[in-house]
């Protein structure tokens, strides 16, 4: 009971249905987890016991999916953890402005202009070149717990 | 005049080289520009004939490092140019090195001497098969003189060292790489073993005799000690030589070597090399009183230096003890077949010396505790181990009886008890001498108790041995329990260890179990009483005292009991251990049989965990782990054993008559736990305990893993258990919970997979095949229905990303995988339907979850597992459905992933994404290989009117889809690379005719990949590519000689439509393979496969081969090399009566030719 209440609070905190409760023991490598209020991807799970004859606990090492920082947490494996709702949307890339912001075409036909390209030089050059060559580029935007960011890029069209 | 001027120039040149090398050495040491310095040194060794310069530096440089490097350069150059050095040059080089070593014997820079003497040894080995006997005699005459001591102690020392490096050069495991074939190494080894080792041994032995006498007499003499140590070390080296040729056969082994057990390496922690030099060594090692001299030498030295406590660890003492140990391990035909008298005598002599190191055990251990070095005791234990390895238990025991009133076993068990007592007083996690001693002694027990036949286990162990085993086991249990108590509260430091504990302790427990089984009459009742005692302690203290210590004791006891009364299955059904079968013959009533009593106590204890109250107070997860582990191990041997089943059938007149067998004690136990006895009740208890761990221990992954993967699997592995399992109410309940209750979706997904598999496997117990199929449908319907329903939902796209839905989909896919993996012919039909009903859902989900790599992987893996199980059984029409689906899956995966770049800020996540991609691709390749197997094994009922699918076409098409997804970056993952090339080379080998039909793009891609693979670092990959190449070229050659097009227009020269490639593909490969063989680095293992590929290529492209050969020959400036090269080319295609047919004999001849060709020319081709 107390777990669910706790969960409800965190829900209210982050906005409706941003996270779901899930038993710690079921969270595997490559799954998602909320640590210190941040949505993370689990890169390592190990289990240990509290004392030799105690109960199992899970030790998570996870990486913040937005800022790439490493976070760790230890949770008794029968307790619940918050798992973030990670949403991904594909958009067609229609323009890249000088300052690195892009225009994206939404499904409804509108445009979305509030996202910036990654700062990595090589990648940026690759995207700009591809776009200049006239490739059809589709970008995937990942959003979770009120934040969003590019997560993948794919060219579908002819050169 | 001119001569003088030439001399002057030469001297100037040599001096400048020396200065350059010296400067380079200094700069390496100072770490200033090491790369340039290394290049300078390398240029010396790479230059042609640098011998003068090297010798000059070695003789004149003041800098030791420069001399060292010059020696190395000399070695490299000589090995490279060996085949065209004149025999005088060769002799001179070796003589130079030897003389250098002797002349500078007193030099303080020992490493330069060691290097030069190893260079001499390597050169001597390089020319070993070419030197005449008299030439070798000349070298060894010098060495012999030096060893005899005629040039002083220093020279004696370095000459022994030279022999040491020579012998290690000749031993295949320690030789340095020279790029020579294995046959060469083997011939050298044979020659030295038969003709020289014994001679060398005698020389050093005589040297040792001489100096040892002087050491004992005089007080000073560090040089003598040095020589003696070197001699002992060299003797040890020869005693550890792996004799192959002189121990002239395995057939006529005398009784002592009968006792050598090749299988005891399984349990060994301690190294014991059995030395079997053969009868030729008898004179040297045994008859001359050599062993007794050694023992006396050690005793004398020991006495002399008894005041210096540190002496025990001096090099000379260590070396002497090691030689004595090797003498203990002598065995085989070196002893005459005199009923073992000489062997016994020999061991007795050694034991008389060794016993001083270990006896009396308590006094020795006290001395060690008060600061004496433990190495003598440890070596004593090792000597016992060696003796136990080469003798039978009764001979082993008899050895000591001539010296003491008791036997060796008595001494040995006293020693072990002493060690265990010391161990108990120590902190458990501290590695001390007593740990090591215990491990060696445990190995000794293993050596005594395991026999190669296994049948005469106790028959050979004398009664003293049984007593000894019982008393040792008593102490073992005591110390284990004490250790358990002590370790309860130091949790965190050992927590990593805890999880592995069950399997990590296995090794030690297995030795304990062996000891216990040697005295079952005492040990089984002992374990029962200890177990019951701890149980009552646990119950009495319930709620009053902290039960942790008792729980830990029970945990250890359960592990011990499991090991003692049952064997590990390792994939097969284990039998009741022999020791238990042969004992307790006088028990008629099953209820009183000690093993039954013990087993029943544990099972009753397990049953108590069903009570929630007891569970919360005394059944910790860890204790449950031990219970589950025990039940799994026990059930395999005892529960409803098929042997008992047969016997029962026989009794009731149903079975065949040839089952009559004397069951002895085993029969009583098995009957007790059979389906007619208490088997069903016990099975029910086990199932309910399993359900409890799955339902009432949430989040205990390890425990649940044991339950699913070990215990339940152990149950369904046996058909006769399944028969009763599917009838049980508790089993049905568990199945119902699995399908309907949310709680089992909380299990770790891989355990759910295993559970699903277990349920499907249990259908083996259903008699009727329709019922079995219905059972499968019942188990799997919840999975397929839910997935199908989910995919029909209109808001699928939005709900699919919810974590709870992802979790559910993951679990269901894992369950489906488990079910698919349990495919049996009988239930294949229902499993086919199961897969068929989710095919659509899989494609939908693959699209929906394209960003969720974990789900994508599971989807692919499910298809792989399902296709793997189904493909060989499918009828033509079904095959085309499945193949069609697979192609759609591949296309969809490709369209979703091609050209996709992951943009993440975290490098860890980026590399994870890469790994995921790699795993996906491997799954796809596995899918294609799975499809391939349809062509090899096919159980479908063949009806010719339905059109069959052309599997090879499909797989090539699949490869065409998958290949673009595999980037060069991804091929750096070894597993993926391996899978990819093995599939590709399999396809090319089996279906070379398909290659001609590929379209241009696919064709080019296949060939580029092959070319990439040829230059790969992994030997396996290269050899797979070579095999593919061989298949292609042979196919083309055979077809074209019959007048057919073969690989078609693309293969033959000069007709490629695009014009990019000058020649055909085969000519390209001929060119690149020749280049690879002549100029690049590769493992010599590849030469054979390369020959197989090169031969058909040459036959296909004879014109080009001639041109290439001529080009290479014309390219040689040196006329000497030019003629050698052209001769070699000629021999390559004409030696050994090579003809131009592609049969087996010809291929083998060509292999030989190519090896000879490469040895002949590669040396100078690569340097030019």
mmCIF file of N, CA, C and O in Angstrom, chain B residues 594-624:
data_model
loop_
_atom_site.group_PDB
_atom_site.id
_atom_site.type_symbol
_atom_site.label_atom_id
_atom_site.label_comp_id
_atom_site.label_asym_id
_atom_site.label_seq_id
_atom_site.Cartn_x
_atom_site.Cartn_y
_atom_site.Cartn_z
ATOM 1 N N UNK B 594 20.053 -46.063 6.227
ATOM 2 C CA UNK B 594 20.589 -44.731 6.559
ATOM 3 C C UNK B 594 20.376 -43.693 5.470
ATOM 4 O O UNK B 594 20.079 -42.534 5.779
ATOM 5 N N UNK B 595 20.529 -44.074 4.203
ATOM 6 C CA UNK B 595 20.369 -43.087 3.135
ATOM 7 C C UNK B 595 18.912 -42.644 3.042
ATOM 8 O O UNK B 595 18.613 -41.461 2.833
ATOM 9 N N UNK B 596 17.991 -43.594 3.237
ATOM 10 C CA UNK B 596 16.575 -43.230 3.210
ATOM 11 C C UNK B 596 16.266 -42.295 4.381
ATOM 12 O O UNK B 596 15.577 -41.289 4.218
ATOM 13 N N UNK B 597 16.827 -42.620 5.533
ATOM 14 C CA UNK B 597 16.572 -41.778 6.714
ATOM 15 C C UNK B 597 17.073 -40.363 6.457
ATOM 16 O O UNK B 597 16.367 -39.382 6.698
ATOM 17 N N UNK B 598 18.271 -40.267 5.914
ATOM 18 C CA UNK B 598 18.849 -38.952 5.661
ATOM 19 C C UNK B 598 18.022 -38.184 4.634
ATOM 20 O O UNK B 598 17.650 -37.029 4.845
ATOM 21 N N UNK B 599 17.686 -38.848 3.522
ATOM 22 C CA UNK B 599 16.911 -38.182 2.478
ATOM 23 C C UNK B 599 15.564 -37.728 3.033
ATOM 24 O O UNK B 599 15.118 -36.610 2.777
ATOM 25 N N UNK B 600 14.930 -38.624 3.813
ATOM 26 C CA UNK B 600 13.612 -38.269 4.328
ATOM 27 C C UNK B 600 13.687 -37.078 5.256
ATOM 28 O O UNK B 600 12.799 -36.210 5.244
ATOM 29 N N UNK B 601 14.733 -36.999 6.061
ATOM 30 C CA UNK B 601 14.852 -35.841 6.963
ATOM 31 C C UNK B 601 14.876 -34.562 6.154
ATOM 32 O O UNK B 601 14.206 -33.588 6.493
ATOM 33 N N UNK B 602 15.669 -34.552 5.085
ATOM 34 C CA UNK B 602 15.784 -33.327 4.302
ATOM 35 C C UNK B 602 14.451 -33.000 3.645
ATOM 36 O O UNK B 602 14.010 -31.846 3.642
ATOM 37 N N UNK B 603 13.779 -34.033 3.104
ATOM 38 C CA UNK B 603 12.514 -33.760 2.413
ATOM 39 C C UNK B 603 11.463 -33.249 3.394
ATOM 40 O O UNK B 603 10.727 -32.307 3.102
ATOM 41 N N UNK B 604 11.432 -33.853 4.577
ATOM 42 C CA UNK B 604 10.475 -33.363 5.581
ATOM 43 C C UNK B 604 10.762 -31.911 5.938
ATOM 44 O O UNK B 604 9.865 -31.102 6.093
ATOM 45 N N UNK B 605 12.039 -31.609 6.031
ATOM 46 C CA UNK B 605 12.425 -30.228 6.342
ATOM 47 C C UNK B 605 11.954 -29.304 5.224
ATOM 48 O O UNK B 605 11.378 -28.244 5.474
ATOM 49 N N UNK B 606 12.157 -29.723 3.983
ATOM 50 C CA UNK B 606 11.728 -28.903 2.849
ATOM 51 C C UNK B 606 10.231 -28.669 2.898
ATOM 52 O O UNK B 606 9.738 -27.579 2.606
ATOM 53 N N UNK B 607 9.505 -29.716 3.315
ATOM 54 C CA UNK B 607 8.050 -29.609 3.338
ATOM 55 C C UNK B 607 7.580 -28.535 4.317
ATOM 56 O O UNK B 607 6.561 -27.892 4.125
ATOM 57 N N UNK B 608 8.366 -28.350 5.378
ATOM 58 C CA UNK B 608 7.970 -27.349 6.375
ATOM 59 C C UNK B 608 7.923 -25.945 5.790
ATOM 60 O O UNK B 608 7.264 -25.068 6.304
ATOM 61 N N UNK B 609 8.634 -25.736 4.690
ATOM 62 C CA UNK B 609 8.641 -24.388 4.124
ATOM 63 C C UNK B 609 7.293 -24.029 3.518
ATOM 64 O O UNK B 609 7.053 -22.878 3.160
ATOM 65 N N UNK B 610 6.394 -25.017 3.397
ATOM 66 C CA UNK B 610 5.077 -24.709 2.851
ATOM 67 C C UNK B 610 4.243 -23.929 3.854
ATOM 68 O O UNK B 610 3.289 -23.248 3.483
ATOM 69 N N UNK B 611 4.602 -24.032 5.098
ATOM 70 C CA UNK B 611 3.852 -23.334 6.143
ATOM 71 C C UNK B 611 4.318 -21.874 6.220
ATOM 72 O O UNK B 611 5.495 -21.615 6.488
ATOM 73 N N UNK B 612 3.405 -20.922 5.982
ATOM 74 C CA UNK B 612 3.822 -19.512 5.896
ATOM 75 C C UNK B 612 4.548 -19.016 7.143
ATOM 76 O O UNK B 612 5.500 -18.242 7.049
ATOM 77 N N UNK B 613 4.106 -19.513 8.285
ATOM 78 C CA UNK B 613 4.709 -18.999 9.518
ATOM 79 C C UNK B 613 6.159 -19.463 9.647
ATOM 80 O O UNK B 613 7.074 -18.676 9.903
ATOM 81 N N UNK B 614 6.336 -20.772 9.394
ATOM 82 C CA UNK B 614 7.697 -21.312 9.453
ATOM 83 C C UNK B 614 8.562 -20.636 8.408
ATOM 84 O O UNK B 614 9.733 -20.330 8.643
ATOM 85 N N UNK B 615 7.966 -20.384 7.253
ATOM 86 C CA UNK B 615 8.721 -19.788 6.158
ATOM 87 C C UNK B 615 9.309 -18.445 6.574
ATOM 88 O O UNK B 615 10.464 -18.146 6.346
ATOM 89 N N UNK B 616 8.447 -17.644 7.224
ATOM 90 C CA UNK B 616 8.935 -16.303 7.552
ATOM 91 C C UNK B 616 9.985 -16.347 8.648
ATOM 92 O O UNK B 616 10.856 -15.491 8.721
ATOM 93 N N UNK B 617 9.933 -17.374 9.521
ATOM 94 C CA UNK B 617 10.902 -17.332 10.625
ATOM 95 C C UNK B 617 12.180 -18.126 10.341
ATOM 96 O O UNK B 617 13.249 -17.700 10.768
ATOM 97 N N UNK B 618 12.093 -19.243 9.649
ATOM 98 C CA UNK B 618 13.340 -20.022 9.520
ATOM 99 C C UNK B 618 13.799 -20.297 8.103
ATOM 100 O O UNK B 618 14.906 -20.777 7.905
ATOM 101 N N UNK B 619 12.978 -20.024 7.108
ATOM 102 C CA UNK B 619 13.429 -20.341 5.760
ATOM 103 C C UNK B 619 13.886 -19.087 5.018
ATOM 104 O O UNK B 619 13.107 -18.451 4.331
ATOM 105 N N UNK B 620 15.128 -18.771 5.192
ATOM 106 C CA UNK B 620 15.660 -17.610 4.485
ATOM 107 C C UNK B 620 15.828 -17.979 3.011
ATOM 108 O O UNK B 620 15.910 -19.155 2.681
ATOM 109 N N UNK B 621 15.892 -16.974 2.128
ATOM 110 C CA UNK B 621 16.088 -17.286 0.708
ATOM 111 C C UNK B 621 17.309 -18.158 0.478
ATOM 112 O O UNK B 621 17.282 -19.093 -0.326
ATOM 113 N N UNK B 622 18.370 -17.886 1.211
ATOM 114 C CA UNK B 622 19.599 -18.661 0.997
ATOM 115 C C UNK B 622 19.419 -20.114 1.391
ATOM 116 O O UNK B 622 19.889 -21.021 0.704
ATOM 117 N N UNK B 623 18.701 -20.337 2.492
ATOM 118 C CA UNK B 623 18.462 -21.709 2.913
ATOM 119 C C UNK B 623 17.608 -22.430 1.865
ATOM 120 O O UNK B 623 17.849 -23.595 1.535
ATOM 121 N N UNK B 624 16.635 -21.700 1.320
ATOM 122 C CA UNK B 624 15.795 -22.291 0.287
ATOM 123 C C UNK B 624 16.628 -22.650 -0.947
ATOM 124 O O UNK B 624 16.385 -23.656 -1.594
#
